[in-house]
Coordinates of C-alpha atoms (C1' of nucleotides) in Angstrom, one line a residue:
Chain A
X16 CA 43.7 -30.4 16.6
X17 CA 43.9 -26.6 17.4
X18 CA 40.9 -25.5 19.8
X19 CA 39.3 -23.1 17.2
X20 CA 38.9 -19.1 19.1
X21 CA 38.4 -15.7 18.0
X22 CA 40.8 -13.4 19.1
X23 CA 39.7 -11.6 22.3
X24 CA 38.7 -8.4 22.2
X25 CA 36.3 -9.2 18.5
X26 CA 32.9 -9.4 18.5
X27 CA 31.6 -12.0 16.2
X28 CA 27.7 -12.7 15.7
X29 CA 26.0 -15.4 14.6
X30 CA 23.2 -15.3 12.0
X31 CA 20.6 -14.5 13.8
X32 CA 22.7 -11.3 15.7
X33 CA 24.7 -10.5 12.9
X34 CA 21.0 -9.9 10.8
X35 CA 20.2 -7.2 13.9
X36 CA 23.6 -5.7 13.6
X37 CA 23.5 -5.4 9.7
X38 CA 19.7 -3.6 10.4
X39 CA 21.1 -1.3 12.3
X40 CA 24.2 -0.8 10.4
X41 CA 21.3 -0.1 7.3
X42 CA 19.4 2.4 9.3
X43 CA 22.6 4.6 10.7
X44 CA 23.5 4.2 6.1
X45 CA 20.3 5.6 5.4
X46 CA 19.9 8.1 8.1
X47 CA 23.7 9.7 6.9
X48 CA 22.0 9.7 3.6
X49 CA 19.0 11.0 4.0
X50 CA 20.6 14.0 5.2
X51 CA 22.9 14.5 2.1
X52 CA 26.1 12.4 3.1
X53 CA 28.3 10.7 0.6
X54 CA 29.8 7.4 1.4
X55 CA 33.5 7.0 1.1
X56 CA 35.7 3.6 2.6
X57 CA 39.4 3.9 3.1
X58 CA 41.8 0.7 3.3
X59 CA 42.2 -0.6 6.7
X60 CA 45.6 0.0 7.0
X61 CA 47.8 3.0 6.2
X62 CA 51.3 3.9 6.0
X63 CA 52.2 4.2 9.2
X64 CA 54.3 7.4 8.9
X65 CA 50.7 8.8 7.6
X66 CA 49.0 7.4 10.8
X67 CA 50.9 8.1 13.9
X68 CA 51.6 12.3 12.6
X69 CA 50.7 13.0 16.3
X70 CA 53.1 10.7 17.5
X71 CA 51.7 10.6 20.8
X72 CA 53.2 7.8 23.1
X73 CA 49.6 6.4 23.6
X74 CA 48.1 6.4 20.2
X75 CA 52.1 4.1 19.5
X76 CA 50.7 2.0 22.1
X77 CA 47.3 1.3 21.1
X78 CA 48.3 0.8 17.2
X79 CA 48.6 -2.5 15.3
X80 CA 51.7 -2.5 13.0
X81 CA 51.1 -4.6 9.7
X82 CA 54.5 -5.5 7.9
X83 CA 54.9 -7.8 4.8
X84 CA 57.5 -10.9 5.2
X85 CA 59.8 -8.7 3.0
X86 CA 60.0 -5.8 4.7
X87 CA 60.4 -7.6 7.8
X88 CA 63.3 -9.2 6.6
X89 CA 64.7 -6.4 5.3
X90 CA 64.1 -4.0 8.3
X91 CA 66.1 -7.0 10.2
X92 CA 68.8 -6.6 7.9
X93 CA 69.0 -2.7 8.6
X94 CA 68.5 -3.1 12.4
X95 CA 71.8 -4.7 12.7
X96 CA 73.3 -1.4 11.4
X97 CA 70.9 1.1 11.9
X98 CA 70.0 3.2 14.8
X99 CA 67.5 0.7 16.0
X100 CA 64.5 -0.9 14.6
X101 CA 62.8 1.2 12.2
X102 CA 58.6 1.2 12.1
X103 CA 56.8 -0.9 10.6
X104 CA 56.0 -0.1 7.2
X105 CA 52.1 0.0 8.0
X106 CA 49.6 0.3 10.4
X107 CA 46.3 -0.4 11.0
X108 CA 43.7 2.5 11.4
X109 CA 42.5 3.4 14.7
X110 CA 39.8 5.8 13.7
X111 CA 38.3 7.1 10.8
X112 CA 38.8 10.9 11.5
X113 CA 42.8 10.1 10.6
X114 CA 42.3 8.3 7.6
X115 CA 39.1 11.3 6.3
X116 CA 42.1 13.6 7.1
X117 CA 44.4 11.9 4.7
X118 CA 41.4 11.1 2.5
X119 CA 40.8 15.2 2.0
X120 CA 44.1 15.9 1.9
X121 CA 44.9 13.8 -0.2
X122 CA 42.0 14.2 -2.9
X123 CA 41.4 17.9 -2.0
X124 CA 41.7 19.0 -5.6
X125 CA 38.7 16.4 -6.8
X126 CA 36.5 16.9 -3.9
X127 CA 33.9 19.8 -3.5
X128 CA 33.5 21.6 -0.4
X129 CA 31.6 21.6 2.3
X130 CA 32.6 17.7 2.0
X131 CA 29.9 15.6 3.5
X132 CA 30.6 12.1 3.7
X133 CA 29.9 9.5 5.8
X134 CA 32.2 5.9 6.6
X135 CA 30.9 3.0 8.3
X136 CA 34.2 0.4 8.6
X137 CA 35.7 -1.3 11.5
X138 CA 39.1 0.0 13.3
X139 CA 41.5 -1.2 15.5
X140 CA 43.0 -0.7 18.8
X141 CA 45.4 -2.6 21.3
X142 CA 44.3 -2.1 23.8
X143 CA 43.8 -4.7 26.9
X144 CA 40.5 -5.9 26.1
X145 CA 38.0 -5.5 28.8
X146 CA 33.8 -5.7 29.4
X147 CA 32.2 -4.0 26.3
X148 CA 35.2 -2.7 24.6
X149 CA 37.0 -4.4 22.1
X150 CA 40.4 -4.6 19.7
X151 CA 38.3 -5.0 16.5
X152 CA 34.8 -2.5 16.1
X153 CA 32.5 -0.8 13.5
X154 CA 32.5 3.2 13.7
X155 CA 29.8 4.5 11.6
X156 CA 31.6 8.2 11.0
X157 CA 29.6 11.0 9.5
X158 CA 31.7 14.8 9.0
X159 CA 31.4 17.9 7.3
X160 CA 34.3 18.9 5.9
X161 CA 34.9 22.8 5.1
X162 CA 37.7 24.3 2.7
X163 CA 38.8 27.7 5.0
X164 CA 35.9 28.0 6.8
X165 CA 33.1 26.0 8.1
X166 CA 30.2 28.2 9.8
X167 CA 29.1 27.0 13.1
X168 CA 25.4 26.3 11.9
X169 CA 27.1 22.9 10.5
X170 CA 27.6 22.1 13.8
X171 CA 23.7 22.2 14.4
X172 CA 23.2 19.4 11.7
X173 CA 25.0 17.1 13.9
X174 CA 22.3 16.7 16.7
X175 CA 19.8 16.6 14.2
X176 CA 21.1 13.7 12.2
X177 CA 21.6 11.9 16.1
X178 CA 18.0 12.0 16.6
X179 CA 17.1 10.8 13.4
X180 CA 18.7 7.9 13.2
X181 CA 18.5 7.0 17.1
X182 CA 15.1 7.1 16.3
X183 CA 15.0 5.1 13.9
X184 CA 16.7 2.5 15.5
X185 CA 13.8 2.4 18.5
X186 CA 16.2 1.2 21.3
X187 CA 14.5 3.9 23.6
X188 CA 14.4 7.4 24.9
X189 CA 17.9 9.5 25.0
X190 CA 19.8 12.7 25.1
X191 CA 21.9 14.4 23.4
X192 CA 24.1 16.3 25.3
X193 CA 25.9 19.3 23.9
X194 CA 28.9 21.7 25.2
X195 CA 31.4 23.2 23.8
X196 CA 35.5 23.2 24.0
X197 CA 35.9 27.2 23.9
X198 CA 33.1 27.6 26.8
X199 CA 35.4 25.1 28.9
X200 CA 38.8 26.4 27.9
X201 CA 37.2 30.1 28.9
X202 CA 35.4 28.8 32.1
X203 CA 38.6 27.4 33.7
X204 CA 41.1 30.4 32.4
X205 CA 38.5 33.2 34.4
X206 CA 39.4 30.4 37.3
X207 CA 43.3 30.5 36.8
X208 CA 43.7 27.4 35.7
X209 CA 45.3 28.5 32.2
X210 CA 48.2 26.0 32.2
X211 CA 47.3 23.9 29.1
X212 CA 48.5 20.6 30.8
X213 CA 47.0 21.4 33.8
X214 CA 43.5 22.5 32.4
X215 CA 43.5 19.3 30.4
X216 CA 44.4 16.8 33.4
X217 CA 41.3 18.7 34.6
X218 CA 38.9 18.3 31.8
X219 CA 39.9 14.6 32.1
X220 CA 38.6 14.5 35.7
X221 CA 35.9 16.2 34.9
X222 CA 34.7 13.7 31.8
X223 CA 34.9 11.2 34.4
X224 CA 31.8 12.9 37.1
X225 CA 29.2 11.0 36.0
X226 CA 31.3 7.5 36.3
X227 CA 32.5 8.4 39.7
X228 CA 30.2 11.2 41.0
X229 CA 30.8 14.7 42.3
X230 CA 32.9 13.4 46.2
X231 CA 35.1 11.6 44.3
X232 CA 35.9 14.2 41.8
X233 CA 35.5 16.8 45.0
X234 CA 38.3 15.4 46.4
X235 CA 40.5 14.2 43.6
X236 CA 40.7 18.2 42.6
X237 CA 41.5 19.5 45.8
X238 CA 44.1 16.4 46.4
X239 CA 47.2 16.2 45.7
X240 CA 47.8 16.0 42.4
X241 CA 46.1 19.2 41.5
X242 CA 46.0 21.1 44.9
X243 CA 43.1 24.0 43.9
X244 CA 41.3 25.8 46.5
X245 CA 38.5 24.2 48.0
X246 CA 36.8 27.8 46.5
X247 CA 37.6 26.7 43.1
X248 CA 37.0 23.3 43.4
X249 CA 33.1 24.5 44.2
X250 CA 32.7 26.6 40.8
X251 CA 34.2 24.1 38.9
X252 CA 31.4 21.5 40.9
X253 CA 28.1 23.9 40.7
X254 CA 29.8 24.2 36.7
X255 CA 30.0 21.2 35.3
X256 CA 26.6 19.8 37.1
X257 CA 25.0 21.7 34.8
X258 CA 22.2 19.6 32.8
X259 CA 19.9 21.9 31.0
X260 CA 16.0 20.7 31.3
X261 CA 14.8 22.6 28.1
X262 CA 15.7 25.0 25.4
X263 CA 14.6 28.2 27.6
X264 CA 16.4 26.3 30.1
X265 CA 19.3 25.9 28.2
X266 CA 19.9 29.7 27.3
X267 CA 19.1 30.8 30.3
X268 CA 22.1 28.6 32.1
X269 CA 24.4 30.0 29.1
X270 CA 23.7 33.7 30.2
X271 CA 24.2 32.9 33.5
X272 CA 27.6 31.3 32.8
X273 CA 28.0 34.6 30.9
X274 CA 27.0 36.5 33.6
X275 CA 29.8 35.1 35.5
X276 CA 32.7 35.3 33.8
X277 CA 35.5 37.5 34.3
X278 CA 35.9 38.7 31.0
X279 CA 37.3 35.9 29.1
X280 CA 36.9 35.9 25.2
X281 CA 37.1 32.2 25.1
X282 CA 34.0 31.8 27.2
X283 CA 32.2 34.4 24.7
X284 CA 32.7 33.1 22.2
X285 CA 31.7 29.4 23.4
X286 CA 28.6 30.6 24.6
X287 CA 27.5 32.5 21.5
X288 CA 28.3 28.8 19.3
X289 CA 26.5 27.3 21.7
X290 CA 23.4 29.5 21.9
X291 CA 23.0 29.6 17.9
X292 CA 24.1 26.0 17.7
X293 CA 20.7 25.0 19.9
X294 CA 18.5 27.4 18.4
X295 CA 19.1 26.3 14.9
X296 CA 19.1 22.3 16.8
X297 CA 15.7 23.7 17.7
X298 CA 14.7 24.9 14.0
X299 CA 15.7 21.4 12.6
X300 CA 12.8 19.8 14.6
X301 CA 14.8 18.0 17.4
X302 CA 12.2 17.9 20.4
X303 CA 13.8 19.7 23.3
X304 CA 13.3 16.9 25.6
X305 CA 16.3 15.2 23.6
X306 CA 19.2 17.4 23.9
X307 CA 20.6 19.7 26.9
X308 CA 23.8 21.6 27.8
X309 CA 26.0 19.3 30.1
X310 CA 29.2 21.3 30.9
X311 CA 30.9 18.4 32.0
X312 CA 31.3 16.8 28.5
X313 CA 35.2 17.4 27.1
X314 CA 35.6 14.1 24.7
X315 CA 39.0 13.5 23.1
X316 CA 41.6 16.3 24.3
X317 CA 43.5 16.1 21.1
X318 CA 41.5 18.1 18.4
X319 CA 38.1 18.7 19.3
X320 CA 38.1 22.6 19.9
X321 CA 34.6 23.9 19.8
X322 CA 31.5 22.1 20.0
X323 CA 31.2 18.4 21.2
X324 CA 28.5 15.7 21.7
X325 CA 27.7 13.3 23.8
X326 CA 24.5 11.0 23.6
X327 CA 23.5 8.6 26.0
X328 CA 20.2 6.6 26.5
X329 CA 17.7 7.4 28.9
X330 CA 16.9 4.7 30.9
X331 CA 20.6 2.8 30.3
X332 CA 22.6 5.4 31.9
X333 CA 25.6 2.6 32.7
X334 CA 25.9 2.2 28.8
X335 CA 27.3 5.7 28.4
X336 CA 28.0 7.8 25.6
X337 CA 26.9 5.9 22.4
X338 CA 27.7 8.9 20.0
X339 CA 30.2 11.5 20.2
X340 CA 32.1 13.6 18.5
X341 CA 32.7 17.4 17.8
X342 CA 34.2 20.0 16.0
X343 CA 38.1 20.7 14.9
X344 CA 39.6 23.5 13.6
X345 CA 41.6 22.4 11.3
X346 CA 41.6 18.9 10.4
X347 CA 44.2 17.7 8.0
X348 CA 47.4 20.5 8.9
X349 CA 49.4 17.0 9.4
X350 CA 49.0 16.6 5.4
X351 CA 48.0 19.6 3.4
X352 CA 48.7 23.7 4.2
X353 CA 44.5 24.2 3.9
X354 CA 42.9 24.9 6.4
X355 CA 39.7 22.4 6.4
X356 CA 38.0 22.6 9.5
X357 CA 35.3 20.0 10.4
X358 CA 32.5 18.7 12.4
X359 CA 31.2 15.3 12.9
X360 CA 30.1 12.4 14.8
X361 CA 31.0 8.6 15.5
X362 CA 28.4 5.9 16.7
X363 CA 30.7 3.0 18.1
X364 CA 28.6 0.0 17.1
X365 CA 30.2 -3.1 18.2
X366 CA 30.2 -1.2 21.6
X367 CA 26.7 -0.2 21.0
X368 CA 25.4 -3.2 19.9
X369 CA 27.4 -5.1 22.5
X370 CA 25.8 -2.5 25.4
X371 CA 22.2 -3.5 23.9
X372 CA 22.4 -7.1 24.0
X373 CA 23.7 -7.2 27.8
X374 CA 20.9 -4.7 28.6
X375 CA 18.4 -7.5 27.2
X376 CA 17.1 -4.4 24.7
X377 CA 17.9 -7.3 21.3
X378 CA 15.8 -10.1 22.0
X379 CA 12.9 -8.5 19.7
X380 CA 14.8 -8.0 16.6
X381 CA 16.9 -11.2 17.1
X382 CA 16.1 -14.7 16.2
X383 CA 14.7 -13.8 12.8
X384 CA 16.2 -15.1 9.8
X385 CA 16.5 -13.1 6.5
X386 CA 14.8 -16.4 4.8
X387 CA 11.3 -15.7 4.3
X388 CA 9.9 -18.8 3.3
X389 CA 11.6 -22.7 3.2
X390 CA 10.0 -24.9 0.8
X391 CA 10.2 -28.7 2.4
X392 CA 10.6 -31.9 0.9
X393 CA 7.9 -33.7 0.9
X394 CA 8.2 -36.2 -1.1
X395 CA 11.5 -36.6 -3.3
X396 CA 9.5 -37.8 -6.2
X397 CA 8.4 -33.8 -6.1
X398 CA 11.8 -32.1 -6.0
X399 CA 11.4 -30.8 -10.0
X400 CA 7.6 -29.2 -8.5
X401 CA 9.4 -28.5 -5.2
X402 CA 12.2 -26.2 -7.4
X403 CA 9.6 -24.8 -9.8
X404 CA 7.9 -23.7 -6.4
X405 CA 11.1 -21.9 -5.1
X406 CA 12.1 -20.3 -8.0
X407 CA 8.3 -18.9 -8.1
X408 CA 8.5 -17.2 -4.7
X409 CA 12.0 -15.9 -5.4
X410 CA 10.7 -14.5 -8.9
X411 CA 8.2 -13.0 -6.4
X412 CA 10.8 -11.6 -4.7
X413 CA 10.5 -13.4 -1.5
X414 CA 14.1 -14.9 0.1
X415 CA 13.0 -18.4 -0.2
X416 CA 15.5 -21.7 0.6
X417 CA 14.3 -24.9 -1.1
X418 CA 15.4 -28.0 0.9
X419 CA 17.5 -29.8 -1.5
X420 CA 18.0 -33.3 0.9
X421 CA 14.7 -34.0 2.0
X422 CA 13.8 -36.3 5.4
X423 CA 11.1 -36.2 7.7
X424 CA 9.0 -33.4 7.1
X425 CA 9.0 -32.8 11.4
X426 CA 12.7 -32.7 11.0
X427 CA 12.7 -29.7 8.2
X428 CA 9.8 -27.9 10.4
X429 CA 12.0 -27.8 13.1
X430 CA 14.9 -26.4 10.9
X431 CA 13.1 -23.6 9.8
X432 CA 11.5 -23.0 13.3
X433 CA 15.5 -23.5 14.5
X434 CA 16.7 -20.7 11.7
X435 CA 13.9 -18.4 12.4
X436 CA 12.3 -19.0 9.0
X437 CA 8.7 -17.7 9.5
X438 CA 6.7 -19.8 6.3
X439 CA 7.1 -22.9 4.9
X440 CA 5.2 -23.6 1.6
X441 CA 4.5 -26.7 1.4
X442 CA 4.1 -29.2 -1.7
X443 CA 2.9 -31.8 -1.2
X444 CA 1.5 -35.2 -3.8
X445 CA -2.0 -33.7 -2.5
X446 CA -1.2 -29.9 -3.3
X447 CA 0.8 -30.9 -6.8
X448 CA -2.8 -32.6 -7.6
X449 CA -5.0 -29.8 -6.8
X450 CA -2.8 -27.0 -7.9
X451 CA -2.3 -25.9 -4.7
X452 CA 0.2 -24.9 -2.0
X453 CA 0.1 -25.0 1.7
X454 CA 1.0 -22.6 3.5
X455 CA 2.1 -22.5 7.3
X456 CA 2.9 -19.9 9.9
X457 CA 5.2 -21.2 12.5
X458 CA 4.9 -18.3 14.4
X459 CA 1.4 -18.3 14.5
X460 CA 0.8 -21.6 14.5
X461 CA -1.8 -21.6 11.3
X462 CA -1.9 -22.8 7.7
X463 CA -4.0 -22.4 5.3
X464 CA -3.8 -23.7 1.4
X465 CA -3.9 -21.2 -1.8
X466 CA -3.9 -21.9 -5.0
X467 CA -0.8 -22.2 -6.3
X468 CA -1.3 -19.0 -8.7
X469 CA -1.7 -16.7 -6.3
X470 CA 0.9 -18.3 -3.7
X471 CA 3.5 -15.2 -3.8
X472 CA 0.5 -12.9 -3.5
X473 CA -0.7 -14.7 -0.3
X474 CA 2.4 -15.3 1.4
X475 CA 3.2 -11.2 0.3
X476 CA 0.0 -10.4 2.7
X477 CA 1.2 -13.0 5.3
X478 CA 4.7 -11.9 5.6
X479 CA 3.0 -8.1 6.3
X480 CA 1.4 -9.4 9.3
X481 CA 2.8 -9.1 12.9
X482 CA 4.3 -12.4 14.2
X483 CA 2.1 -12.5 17.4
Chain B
rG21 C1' 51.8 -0.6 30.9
rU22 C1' 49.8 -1.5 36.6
rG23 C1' 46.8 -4.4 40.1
rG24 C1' 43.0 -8.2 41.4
rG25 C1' 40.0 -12.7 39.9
rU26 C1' 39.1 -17.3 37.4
rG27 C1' 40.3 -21.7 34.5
rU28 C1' 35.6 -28.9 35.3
rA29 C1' 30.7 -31.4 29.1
rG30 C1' 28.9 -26.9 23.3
rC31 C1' 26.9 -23.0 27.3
rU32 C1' 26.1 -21.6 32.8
rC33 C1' 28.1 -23.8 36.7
rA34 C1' 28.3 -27.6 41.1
rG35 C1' 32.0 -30.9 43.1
rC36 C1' 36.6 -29.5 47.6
rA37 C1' 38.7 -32.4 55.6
rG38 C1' 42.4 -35.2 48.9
rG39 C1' 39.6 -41.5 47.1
rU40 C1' 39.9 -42.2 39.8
rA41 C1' 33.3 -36.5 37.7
rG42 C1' 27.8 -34.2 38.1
rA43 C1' 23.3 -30.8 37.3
rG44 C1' 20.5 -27.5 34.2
rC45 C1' 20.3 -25.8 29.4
rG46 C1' 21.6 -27.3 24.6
rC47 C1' 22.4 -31.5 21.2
rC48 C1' 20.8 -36.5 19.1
rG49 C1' 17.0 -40.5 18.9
rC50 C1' 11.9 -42.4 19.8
rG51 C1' 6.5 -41.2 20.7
rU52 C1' 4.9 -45.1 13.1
rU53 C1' 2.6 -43.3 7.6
rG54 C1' 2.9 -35.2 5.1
rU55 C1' 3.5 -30.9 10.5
rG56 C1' 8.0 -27.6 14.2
rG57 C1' 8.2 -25.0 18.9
rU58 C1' 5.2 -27.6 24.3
rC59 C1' 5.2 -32.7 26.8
rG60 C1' 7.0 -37.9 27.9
rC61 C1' 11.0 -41.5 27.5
rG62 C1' 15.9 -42.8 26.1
rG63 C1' 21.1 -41.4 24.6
rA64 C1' 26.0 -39.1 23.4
rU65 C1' 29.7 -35.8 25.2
rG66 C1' 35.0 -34.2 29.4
rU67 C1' 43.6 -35.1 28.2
rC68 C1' 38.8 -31.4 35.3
rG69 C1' 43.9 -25.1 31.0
rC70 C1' 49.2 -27.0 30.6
rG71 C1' 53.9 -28.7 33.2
rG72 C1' 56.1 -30.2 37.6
rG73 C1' 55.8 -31.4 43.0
rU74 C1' 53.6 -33.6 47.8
rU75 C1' 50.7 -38.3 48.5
rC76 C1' 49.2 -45.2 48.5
rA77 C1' 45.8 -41.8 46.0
rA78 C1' 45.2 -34.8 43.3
rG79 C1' 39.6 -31.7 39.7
rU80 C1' 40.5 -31.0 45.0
rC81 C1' 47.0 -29.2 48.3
rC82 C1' 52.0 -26.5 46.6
rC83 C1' 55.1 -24.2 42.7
rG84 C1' 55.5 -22.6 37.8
rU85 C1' 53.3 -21.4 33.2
rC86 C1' 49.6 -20.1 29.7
rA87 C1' 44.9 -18.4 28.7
rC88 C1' 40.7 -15.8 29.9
rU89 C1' 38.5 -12.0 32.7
rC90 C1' 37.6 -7.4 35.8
rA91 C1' 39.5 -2.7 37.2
rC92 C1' 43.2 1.3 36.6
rC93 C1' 45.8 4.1 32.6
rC94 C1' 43.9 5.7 27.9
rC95 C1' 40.0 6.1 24.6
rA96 C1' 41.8 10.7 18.3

RNA sequence: GUGGGUGUAGCUCAGCAGGUAGAGCGCCGCGUUGUGGUCGCGGAUGUCGCGGGUUCAAGUCCCGUCACUCACCCCA
């Protein structure tokens, strides 16, 4: 016998979590399309000379290679000649921004622009597995894509569609936080530090303030490996501290970051995006209590290079961001000479999902089955009532499961009550002779008997009452 | 890739101056005839991760190995 295991690093649900996933996997589908989003899916793995363009010695590390039995063998067969092993002739996505950038590139001429579309798949990553993060996850990705140019308003939508949808899902009160990559790149040139490597070591620091506070990032600036002035180190503190507390609040900190700047036409030009981005944020009905300027924010160094999101929840700080993403020039110039910039967001779900259940936020929406009603057994004598019964309340369009192998009735109460079933209807030689059926709530401990007529009717008005 | 921690029943874990395994939860049955979840009573379940060593004797000590896990790196 092999000890059956998952992989580790996978999250896999039983029924009763995997019905709470799925809802909330439904309501992040129909908040994208309610806000005009087109669905597309790509194939889980790509060519691998397609994925790894950047060929970044991290993204090599973090990839899963897929390669048939024949290739293998005949990449074997080369190796003994060749310059050394060749890649693998696929790979397994990583994200869903790489794949949309093939995607467009690839079908530019049959798409139309501004290219909405939204892709809700799972991805994969190699990484050491560790709490809350996994090999195997769901992104739910939703960008605008723009053929030459993209006006910065579409970067307004992004916040809106955010508090939509994290509405919708009810798992409490959160923010979403809003910078922007020019506003950074221009903050830290006016402080000197215009060294590309150097200003991105920074911003990685930086990203990490809220994990390990402002002492540790105090001193891990002024240390060592970066050696700035204690001076510096100060702006770049009172800087990225920055939380906005309203819209008024908000402009006002983007003039004084104005204010302050030596002259740089990076930081202009971030703080214009940003100022139009939140009024227009405003004008699409987002309550100002849910999103602020937090300068601290620099997500993914590679391509994000004007605004970017963070959102977090409230009163779960330690879950950290669940929904980020940004704006990019130009996303596909790996794959096609257009320039298609682009703006978007990704909720990690597994991660999310994951995060809610430790937080103890699931226990509501879990434990209930998408079986509406079970029709028992009663008596076996019955079953041809029993099916005609079933078939009935699923013409009625209620998810009904029939018991097909009969027992103790106790025993098939305490299966539903087990699956989360909410109604038996019961048949019974007593209900077959009056017409009738019985209904029972196991959640509210009643039953009651209808005639058998107007059973989908009744149990319709049943199933619309609360469960307690 | 680097550094810690842990591996005992399905789950969470206890057992430890070395003497051939336990609790809670869960699971199964019973509390009669068509009523679950509560309650009472009864029951099943373990190559104590794997391999080697020390010992009369190892879940308990030593070595190795594997797995899992936490943190760092990174997170498009």
């Amino acid at each position: 016998m092999i000890t059956p295991r998952t992989p580790s690093g996978v999250l896999e649900l039983l029924p009763a979590e995997q019905i709470a996933f799925q809802r909330m996997l439904d309501a992040i589908r129909s908040g994208y399309e309610r806000f005009g989003f087109l669905p597309i899916e790509t194939p889980v793995f790509e060519r691998s000379d397609v994925l790894l363009t950047k060929t970044g010695g991290e993204t090599e590390r973090q990839v899963y290679f897929v390669q048939s039995t024949g290739a293998l063998e005949k990449s074997r067969e080369a190796d003994t000649s060749a310059e050394g092993p060749a890649l693998p002739e696929m790979a397994l996505r990583f994200d869903l921004t790489v794949p949309l950038a093939r995607y467009v590139a690839e079908h530019e001429h049959q798409l139309t622009f501004p290219f909405r579309r939204y892709q809700m798949q799972r991805v994969y990553r190699g990484e050491r597995p560790q709490r809350g993060r996994f090999r195997e996850f769901y992104q739910c990705d939703v960008d605008i894509i723009g053929k030459d140019e993209l006006s910065v308003r579409h970067d307004a939508e992004c916040p809106a569609i955010i508090h939509a949808i994290f509405t919708d899902l009810a798992i409490g009160s959160f923010t979403i936080q809003v910078n922007n990559r020019k506003l950074l790149r221009g903050f830290y040139e006016d402080l000197g530090i215009t060294d590309a490597e150097q200003q991105a070591a920074v911003l990685r620091e930086v990203d990490k303030l809220d994990k390990r506070g402002p002492d540790h990032l105090r001193s891990t600036l002024t240390g060592a490996g970066f050696g700035l002035a204690d001076e510096v180190v100060e702006q770049i503190l009172a800087f990225v501290q920055v939380r906005s507390t309203g819209h008024d609040d908000a402009l006002a900190r983007l003039a004084e970051v104005e204010r302050g700047s030596r002259g740089s036409a990076s930081l202009a030009e971030g703080v214009a995006e940003l100022r139009e981005v939140l009024t227009l944020v405003r004008a699409l009905g987002v309550p100002e209590s849910d999103y602020c300027l937090n300068f601290s924010i620099a997500r993914g160094l590679d391509y994000y290079t004007g605004t970017v999101y963070e959102t977090t929840l409230d009163e779960h700080p330690q879950i950290g961001s669940i929904c980020s993403g940004g704006r990019y020039d130009n996303l596909a110039g790996q794959y096609t000479r257009s320039r298609l910039p682009g703006v978007g967001i990704s909720i990690g779900l597994s991660r999310l999902f994951w995060q809610l259940r430790e937080a103890g936020l699931l226990e509501a929406s879990t434990g209930e089955s998408t079986v509406q009603a079970l029709v028992p057994q009663v008596d076996a004598e019955l079953l041809d009532d029993q099916l005609a019964l079933a078939s009935q309340l699923r013409h009625g369009g209620i998810n009904t499961e029939a018991v097909l192998d009969g027992g103790k009735l106790g025993k098939q109460l305490r299966y539903a009550d087990r699956a989360g079933i909410r109604f038996v209807a019961i048949l019974g030689r007593q209900e077959v002779a009056d017409g009738t059926v019985t209904l029972k709530d196991l959640r509210r401990q009643d039953q009651f008997t209808v005639p058998r007529t107007e059973v989908v009717s009744a149990l319709r008005v049943e199933l619309a009452q609360p469960q307690v």
